[in-house]
Coordinates of C-alpha atoms in Angstrom, one line a residue:
Chain A
M1 CA -55.5 -29.8 -138.0
E2 CA -57.2 -26.6 -137.1
F3 CA -57.9 -26.0 -133.5
S4 CA -60.6 -23.8 -132.0
S5 CA -58.3 -23.0 -129.1
K6 CA -54.7 -21.9 -128.9
L7 CA -54.3 -23.5 -125.5
L8 CA -55.5 -26.8 -126.8
E9 CA -53.3 -26.5 -129.9
N10 CA -50.3 -25.8 -127.7
A11 CA -50.9 -28.7 -125.4
V12 CA -51.4 -31.1 -128.4
Y13 CA -48.2 -29.8 -130.0
E14 CA -46.1 -30.3 -126.9
M15 CA -47.6 -33.7 -126.3
S16 CA -46.9 -34.7 -129.9
Q17 CA -43.1 -34.0 -129.4
L18 CA -42.9 -37.2 -127.5
P19 CA -41.6 -40.2 -129.5
G20 CA -44.2 -42.4 -131.1
I21 CA -47.0 -39.9 -130.3
G22 CA -48.6 -38.3 -133.4
K23 CA -51.0 -35.3 -133.5
R24 CA -54.1 -37.5 -133.3
T25 CA -52.9 -39.5 -130.3
A26 CA -51.7 -36.3 -128.7
L27 CA -55.2 -34.8 -129.1
R28 CA -56.8 -38.0 -127.7
L29 CA -54.5 -37.8 -124.6
V30 CA -55.1 -34.1 -124.0
L31 CA -58.9 -34.5 -124.4
H32 CA -58.7 -37.3 -121.9
L33 CA -56.9 -35.1 -119.4
L34 CA -59.5 -32.4 -119.9
K35 CA -62.3 -34.8 -118.9
Q36 CA -60.4 -35.9 -115.7
P37 CA -60.2 -33.9 -112.4
K38 CA -57.8 -31.0 -112.4
E39 CA -55.6 -32.8 -109.9
Q40 CA -54.5 -35.5 -112.4
T41 CA -53.1 -32.9 -114.8
A42 CA -51.4 -31.1 -112.0
R43 CA -49.9 -34.4 -110.7
L44 CA -48.6 -35.3 -114.1
A45 CA -47.1 -31.8 -114.7
N46 CA -45.5 -31.8 -111.3
A47 CA -44.1 -35.3 -111.6
L48 CA -42.4 -34.4 -114.9
T49 CA -41.1 -31.1 -113.7
N50 CA -39.9 -32.5 -110.4
L51 CA -38.1 -35.4 -112.1
K52 CA -36.3 -33.1 -114.5
D53 CA -35.4 -30.6 -111.8
N54 CA -34.2 -33.0 -109.1
I55 CA -33.0 -36.1 -110.9
K56 CA -29.6 -37.3 -109.9
F57 CA -27.3 -39.7 -111.5
C58 CA -25.3 -42.1 -109.3
K59 CA -21.7 -40.8 -109.1
S60 CA -20.3 -44.3 -109.5
C61 CA -22.5 -46.1 -112.0
H62 CA -24.4 -43.2 -113.6
N63 CA -27.7 -44.8 -113.1
I64 CA -30.7 -42.6 -112.4
S65 CA -31.0 -42.2 -108.6
D66 CA -32.5 -40.0 -105.9
V67 CA -29.2 -40.0 -104.0
E68 CA -25.5 -39.4 -104.7
V69 CA -24.6 -43.1 -104.8
C70 CA -27.4 -45.4 -105.8
E71 CA -28.8 -48.3 -103.8
I72 CA -27.0 -50.9 -105.9
C73 CA -23.6 -49.3 -105.7
S74 CA -23.9 -48.7 -101.9
N75 CA -25.1 -52.2 -101.1
P76 CA -22.2 -53.9 -99.3
R77 CA -23.4 -57.4 -100.3
R78 CA -22.8 -56.8 -104.0
D79 CA -19.5 -57.7 -105.6
E80 CA -17.9 -54.4 -106.7
S81 CA -15.1 -56.2 -108.7
L82 CA -17.7 -57.5 -111.2
V83 CA -19.2 -54.8 -113.4
C84 CA -21.9 -55.1 -116.0
V85 CA -21.8 -52.4 -118.8
V86 CA -25.3 -51.5 -120.0
E87 CA -26.8 -48.8 -122.2
D88 CA -29.5 -47.3 -119.9
I89 CA -31.6 -47.7 -116.8
R90 CA -34.1 -50.1 -118.6
D91 CA -31.3 -52.6 -119.0
V92 CA -30.4 -52.3 -115.3
M93 CA -34.1 -53.0 -114.5
A94 CA -34.2 -56.0 -116.8
I95 CA -31.1 -57.6 -115.4
E96 CA -32.1 -56.8 -111.8
N97 CA -35.4 -58.5 -112.5
T98 CA -33.6 -61.8 -113.2
G99 CA -32.1 -61.9 -109.8
Q100 CA -29.0 -63.6 -111.3
F101 CA -26.5 -60.7 -111.1
L102 CA -24.9 -59.7 -107.8
G103 CA -22.2 -57.3 -109.1
L104 CA -22.5 -53.6 -110.0
Y105 CA -23.5 -51.8 -113.1
H106 CA -22.0 -49.1 -115.3
V107 CA -24.6 -47.2 -117.3
L108 CA -23.1 -45.7 -120.5
G109 CA -26.1 -43.5 -121.4
G110 CA -26.0 -44.7 -125.0
K111 CA -23.9 -46.3 -127.7
I112 CA -21.1 -45.0 -129.9
S113 CA -22.9 -44.0 -133.1
P114 CA -21.1 -41.8 -135.7
M115 CA -24.3 -41.7 -137.7
E116 CA -26.1 -39.9 -134.8
G117 CA -23.0 -38.0 -133.8
V118 CA -22.5 -39.9 -130.5
G119 CA -18.9 -40.3 -129.7
P120 CA -17.1 -41.8 -126.6
Q121 CA -16.9 -38.4 -125.0
D122 CA -20.7 -38.2 -124.9
L123 CA -21.0 -41.4 -122.9
T124 CA -19.6 -42.3 -119.5
I125 CA -16.8 -44.5 -120.9
Y126 CA -13.9 -42.4 -119.4
S127 CA -15.4 -42.7 -116.0
L128 CA -15.5 -46.5 -116.5
V129 CA -11.8 -46.5 -117.6
D130 CA -10.9 -44.4 -114.5
K131 CA -12.6 -47.0 -112.3
A132 CA -10.7 -49.7 -114.1
K133 CA -7.4 -48.0 -113.7
Q134 CA -7.9 -47.7 -110.0
G135 CA -7.9 -51.5 -109.9
K136 CA -11.4 -51.8 -108.6
I137 CA -12.7 -54.0 -111.4
K138 CA -11.7 -57.7 -111.9
E139 CA -14.3 -58.7 -114.5
L140 CA -16.3 -56.6 -117.0
I141 CA -19.5 -58.0 -118.6
F142 CA -20.6 -56.3 -121.8
A143 CA -24.4 -56.3 -122.0
L144 CA -25.1 -53.9 -124.9
S145 CA -27.5 -54.8 -127.7
S146 CA -25.7 -56.8 -130.4
T147 CA -26.0 -54.1 -133.2
M148 CA -23.2 -52.5 -135.1
E149 CA -23.2 -49.6 -132.6
G150 CA -23.2 -52.0 -129.6
D151 CA -20.3 -54.0 -131.0
T152 CA -18.3 -50.8 -131.8
T153 CA -18.9 -49.6 -128.2
N154 CA -17.8 -52.9 -126.7
F155 CA -14.7 -53.0 -128.8
Y156 CA -13.8 -49.3 -128.0
I157 CA -14.0 -50.0 -124.3
Y158 CA -12.1 -53.3 -124.7
R159 CA -9.2 -51.5 -126.4
Q160 CA -9.2 -48.8 -123.6
L161 CA -8.8 -51.5 -121.0
E162 CA -5.9 -53.4 -122.7
G163 CA -3.0 -54.1 -120.4
L164 CA -5.0 -53.6 -117.2
G165 CA -5.5 -57.3 -116.8
I166 CA -9.3 -57.1 -116.6
K167 CA -11.3 -60.2 -117.6
T168 CA -13.9 -59.2 -120.1
S169 CA -17.0 -61.2 -121.3
T170 CA -20.2 -60.6 -123.1
I171 CA -23.6 -62.0 -122.2
A172 CA -24.4 -65.2 -124.1
R173 CA -26.3 -64.9 -127.3
G174 CA -28.5 -67.9 -128.3
I175 CA -31.9 -69.3 -128.7
A176 CA -34.2 -68.0 -126.0
V177 CA -35.5 -70.4 -123.4
G178 CA -38.8 -71.9 -124.6
D179 CA -38.2 -70.9 -128.3
E180 CA -38.3 -73.4 -131.1
L181 CA -35.2 -73.9 -133.3
E182 CA -37.0 -73.7 -136.6
Y183 CA -38.1 -70.1 -136.0
A184 CA -34.7 -68.8 -134.8
D185 CA -32.7 -66.6 -137.1
E186 CA -29.5 -68.0 -138.7
V187 CA -27.0 -65.7 -137.0
T188 CA -28.4 -66.4 -133.5
L189 CA -28.5 -70.2 -134.2
G190 CA -25.0 -70.2 -135.7
R191 CA -23.6 -68.3 -132.6
S192 CA -25.4 -70.6 -130.2
I193 CA -23.7 -73.6 -131.8
L194 CA -20.2 -72.0 -132.0
N195 CA -20.5 -70.9 -128.3
R196 CA -22.0 -74.1 -127.0
I197 CA -21.7 -74.8 -123.3
P198 CA -21.0 -78.0 -121.3
F199 CA -24.3 -79.8 -120.7
E200 CA -23.6 -79.8 -116.9
N201 CA -23.6 -76.0 -116.9
S202 CA -27.1 -75.9 -118.5
L203 CA -28.5 -77.8 -115.5
K204 CA -27.6 -75.0 -113.0
V205 CA -30.4 -72.6 -113.5
Chain B
M1 CA -41.1 -52.9 -112.2
E2 CA -38.6 -51.8 -109.6
F3 CA -37.3 -48.3 -110.0
S4 CA -34.0 -46.9 -108.6
S5 CA -35.6 -43.5 -108.1
K6 CA -38.9 -42.4 -106.6
L7 CA -39.0 -39.4 -108.8
L8 CA -38.7 -41.6 -111.9
E9 CA -41.3 -44.0 -110.5
N10 CA -43.7 -41.2 -109.8
A11 CA -43.3 -39.7 -113.3
V12 CA -43.8 -43.1 -115.0
Y13 CA -46.8 -43.8 -112.8
E14 CA -48.5 -40.5 -113.7
M15 CA -47.7 -40.9 -117.4
S16 CA -49.1 -44.4 -117.4
Q17 CA -52.5 -43.1 -116.2
L18 CA -53.1 -41.7 -119.8
P19 CA -55.2 -44.0 -121.9
G20 CA -53.3 -46.5 -124.1
I21 CA -50.0 -45.8 -122.3
G22 CA -48.7 -48.7 -120.3
K23 CA -45.8 -48.8 -117.9
R24 CA -43.2 -49.6 -120.5
T25 CA -44.3 -46.9 -122.9
A26 CA -44.5 -44.4 -120.0
L27 CA -40.9 -45.3 -119.0
R28 CA -39.8 -44.8 -122.6
L29 CA -41.5 -41.4 -122.8
V30 CA -40.1 -40.2 -119.5
L31 CA -36.6 -41.4 -120.3
H32 CA -36.9 -39.5 -123.6
L33 CA -37.8 -36.3 -121.8
L34 CA -34.8 -36.8 -119.5
K35 CA -32.5 -36.8 -122.5
Q36 CA -34.0 -33.6 -123.9
P37 CA -33.3 -30.0 -122.7
K38 CA -35.1 -29.0 -119.5
E39 CA -37.2 -26.5 -121.5
Q40 CA -39.1 -29.2 -123.3
T41 CA -40.4 -30.8 -120.1
A42 CA -41.2 -27.3 -118.7
R43 CA -43.1 -26.4 -121.9
L44 CA -45.1 -29.7 -121.8
A45 CA -45.9 -29.3 -118.1
N46 CA -46.9 -25.6 -118.6
A47 CA -49.0 -26.3 -121.7
L48 CA -51.0 -29.0 -119.9
T49 CA -51.5 -26.9 -116.7
N50 CA -52.4 -23.8 -118.7
L51 CA -54.9 -25.7 -120.7
K52 CA -56.6 -27.2 -117.7
D53 CA -56.6 -23.9 -115.8
N54 CA -57.7 -21.6 -118.5
I55 CA -59.8 -23.7 -120.9
K56 CA -63.2 -22.3 -121.7
F57 CA -66.2 -23.9 -123.3
C58 CA -68.2 -21.9 -125.8
K59 CA -71.4 -20.7 -124.0
S60 CA -73.5 -21.5 -127.1
C61 CA -72.1 -24.7 -128.6
H62 CA -70.0 -26.0 -125.7
N63 CA -67.0 -26.5 -128.0
I64 CA -63.5 -25.9 -126.5
S65 CA -62.6 -22.3 -127.0
D66 CA -60.3 -19.6 -125.7
V67 CA -63.2 -17.1 -125.6
E68 CA -66.7 -16.9 -124.3
V69 CA -68.4 -17.5 -127.6
C70 CA -66.3 -19.5 -130.1
E71 CA -65.2 -18.4 -133.6
I72 CA -67.7 -20.6 -135.3
C73 CA -70.7 -19.4 -133.3
S74 CA -69.7 -15.7 -133.6
N75 CA -69.1 -15.9 -137.3
P76 CA -71.9 -13.9 -138.9
R77 CA -71.5 -15.7 -142.2
R78 CA -72.6 -19.0 -140.7
D79 CA -76.2 -20.2 -140.7
E80 CA -77.4 -20.3 -137.1
S81 CA -80.7 -22.0 -137.9
L82 CA -78.8 -25.1 -139.0
V83 CA -77.2 -27.0 -136.1
C84 CA -75.1 -30.2 -136.3
V85 CA -75.1 -32.3 -133.1
V86 CA -71.7 -34.0 -132.4
E87 CA -70.1 -35.8 -129.6
D88 CA -66.8 -33.9 -129.1
I89 CA -64.4 -31.4 -130.5
R90 CA -62.7 -34.0 -132.7
D91 CA -66.0 -34.4 -134.7
V92 CA -66.2 -30.6 -135.1
M93 CA -62.6 -30.6 -136.5
A94 CA -63.4 -33.5 -138.8
I95 CA -66.5 -31.8 -140.2
E96 CA -64.8 -28.4 -140.5
N97 CA -62.0 -30.1 -142.5
T98 CA -64.5 -31.1 -145.2
G99 CA -65.5 -27.4 -145.8
Q100 CA -69.0 -28.7 -146.6
F101 CA -70.9 -27.4 -143.5
L102 CA -71.7 -23.8 -142.9
G103 CA -74.1 -24.0 -140.0
L104 CA -73.3 -24.1 -136.3
Y105 CA -72.4 -27.1 -134.0
H106 CA -73.7 -28.3 -130.7
V107 CA -71.1 -30.4 -128.8
L108 CA -72.8 -32.9 -126.4
G109 CA -69.6 -33.9 -124.6
G110 CA -70.4 -37.6 -124.9
K111 CA -73.3 -40.0 -125.5
I112 CA -76.0 -41.4 -123.3
S113 CA -74.6 -44.6 -121.9
P114 CA -76.4 -46.3 -119.0
M115 CA -73.5 -48.8 -118.9
E116 CA -71.0 -46.1 -118.1
G117 CA -73.4 -44.1 -116.0
V118 CA -73.8 -41.3 -118.4
G119 CA -77.3 -39.8 -118.5
P120 CA -78.8 -36.9 -120.4
Q121 CA -78.0 -34.6 -117.4
D122 CA -74.3 -35.2 -117.9
L123 CA -74.4 -33.9 -121.4
T124 CA -75.3 -30.6 -122.9
I125 CA -78.7 -31.8 -124.1
Y126 CA -80.9 -29.5 -122.1
S127 CA -78.9 -26.5 -123.4
L128 CA -79.7 -27.7 -126.9
V129 CA -83.4 -28.1 -126.1
D130 CA -83.4 -24.5 -124.6
K131 CA -81.9 -23.1 -127.8
A132 CA -84.5 -25.1 -129.8
K133 CA -87.4 -23.7 -127.7
Q134 CA -86.2 -20.2 -128.3
G135 CA -87.0 -20.9 -132.0
K136 CA -83.4 -20.3 -133.1
I137 CA -83.0 -23.7 -134.8
K138 CA -84.7 -24.7 -138.1
E139 CA -82.9 -27.9 -138.8
L140 CA -80.9 -30.3 -136.6
I141 CA -78.4 -32.7 -138.1
F142 CA -77.4 -35.7 -135.9
A143 CA -73.8 -36.6 -136.5
L144 CA -73.1 -39.1 -133.6
S145 CA -71.5 -42.4 -134.2
S146 CA -73.9 -45.1 -135.2
T147 CA -73.6 -47.2 -132.1
M148 CA -76.3 -48.3 -129.6
E149 CA -75.3 -45.2 -127.5
G150 CA -75.3 -42.9 -130.4
D151 CA -78.7 -44.0 -131.6
T152 CA -80.1 -43.8 -128.1
T153 CA -78.8 -40.2 -127.7
N154 CA -80.2 -39.3 -131.1
F155 CA -83.6 -40.7 -130.2
Y156 CA -83.7 -39.0 -126.8
I157 CA -83.0 -35.6 -128.3
Y158 CA -85.5 -36.3 -131.1
R159 CA -88.2 -37.0 -128.5
Q160 CA -87.3 -33.8 -126.5
L161 CA -87.8 -31.7 -129.6
E162 CA -91.2 -33.1 -130.6
G163 CA -93.8 -30.5 -131.3
L164 CA -91.3 -27.7 -131.9
G165 CA -91.5 -28.1 -135.7
I166 CA -87.7 -28.6 -136.1
K167 CA -86.6 -30.6 -139.1
T168 CA -84.2 -33.4 -138.0
S169 CA -81.8 -35.4 -140.2
T170 CA -78.8 -37.7 -139.7
I171 CA -75.7 -37.7 -141.8
A172 CA -75.8 -40.3 -144.5
R173 CA -74.4 -43.8 -143.8
G174 CA -73.1 -45.7 -146.8
I175 CA -70.1 -47.0 -148.7
A176 CA -67.1 -44.6 -148.3
V177 CA -66.0 -42.8 -151.5
G178 CA -63.3 -44.9 -153.1
D179 CA -64.2 -48.1 -151.2
E180 CA -65.1 -51.3 -153.0
L181 CA -68.5 -52.9 -152.5
E182 CA -67.2 -56.4 -151.9
Y183 CA -65.4 -55.3 -148.7
A184 CA -68.3 -53.3 -147.3
D185 CA -70.1 -54.7 -144.3
E186 CA -73.7 -55.9 -144.8
V187 CA -75.4 -53.3 -142.6
T188 CA -73.7 -50.4 -144.3
L189 CA -74.3 -51.8 -147.8
G190 CA -78.0 -52.5 -146.9
R191 CA -78.5 -49.0 -145.5
S192 CA -76.9 -47.5 -148.6
I193 CA -79.4 -49.3 -150.8
L194 CA -82.4 -48.4 -148.7
N195 CA -81.3 -44.8 -148.5
R196 CA -80.3 -44.4 -152.1
I197 CA -80.2 -40.9 -153.5
P198 CA -81.2 -39.5 -156.9
F199 CA -78.2 -39.8 -159.3
E200 CA -78.2 -36.1 -160.1
N201 CA -77.5 -35.3 -156.4
S202 CA -74.4 -37.5 -156.4
L203 CA -73.0 -35.3 -159.2
K204 CA -72.9 -32.2 -156.9
V205 CA -69.8 -32.7 -155.0

């Protein structure tokens, strides 16, 4: 693409560095901003710069937060002995939306992935192990995605916690509520039969 | 969506104001920026602010430009008596890419659309009519999209130029090169038969 303006070219280039945004989409977005009042661009630029400059991560759970210890970790009504291990803030938001979990979270910031050069030291695993060694945690729920990397990360943490007497569990995998059996994949259906639950339990929610 | 951070919420909100970007996509983009070095966010914010603050529009053709008169308009090798009327800079880029046009452009900045409250005074039509009245233009090529709004705009300009002795044409509509007839829509196929061209002409390109 040849641009008639260096300023435009530069803005389109920077926009197209975002994931899933190609040159054409970037051009469309930038031209849209050009048609809007100046304040909109200023607000967007400021919001991004502000976020990057002032963002904090909760000292305890490593979730994104505006304060030292996040609202969830500092809430006295939540059970601090029950910790749910998740990958990033989107998982925290998804679980919070269910309203079914009243423990705390631990945000790893990713999964162990040798292919992408992400090792345990790049995540917040050691901070989790420290918390566990201080005897604060009774049960740990693994809620990582069930991929090779997710399973590896679960297992690595599991091994680190051996001998500490902490109960570990993973979230249940199975057929989604409302889904039809015939469209479910075999692995999920197989697991949902192996890990079947007493019928009385299914009446609770 | 409930956010654990006002800074994050604000950044996601501003990002989701862009067209085609919902809250979830905005969150994904913002979290991506958070994982990247600080410089990337700064560069994006600066590029957008710079563009909005310093962007110029060519005095003559109204295309986006870094200087008063754009490179195309100030190129002495281009034919200034031949003017192609387009909607926005993307159309200029598309036509420039073909390498088939050696005249100048006139960028309208939109199409007449009563539904969206866009009238002739919101576009650069009067500047085009002025140029035409100064006798600078011999032929005008309409290259707007063939929608109701595009046709209306073409016709409005056509009426404004009546009596000035300017030749007007529109770009050819027809079956795209490489396309198969059976998949073409009826209107396009119909027009391509009505506006058939001498076979010798089709050998030129």
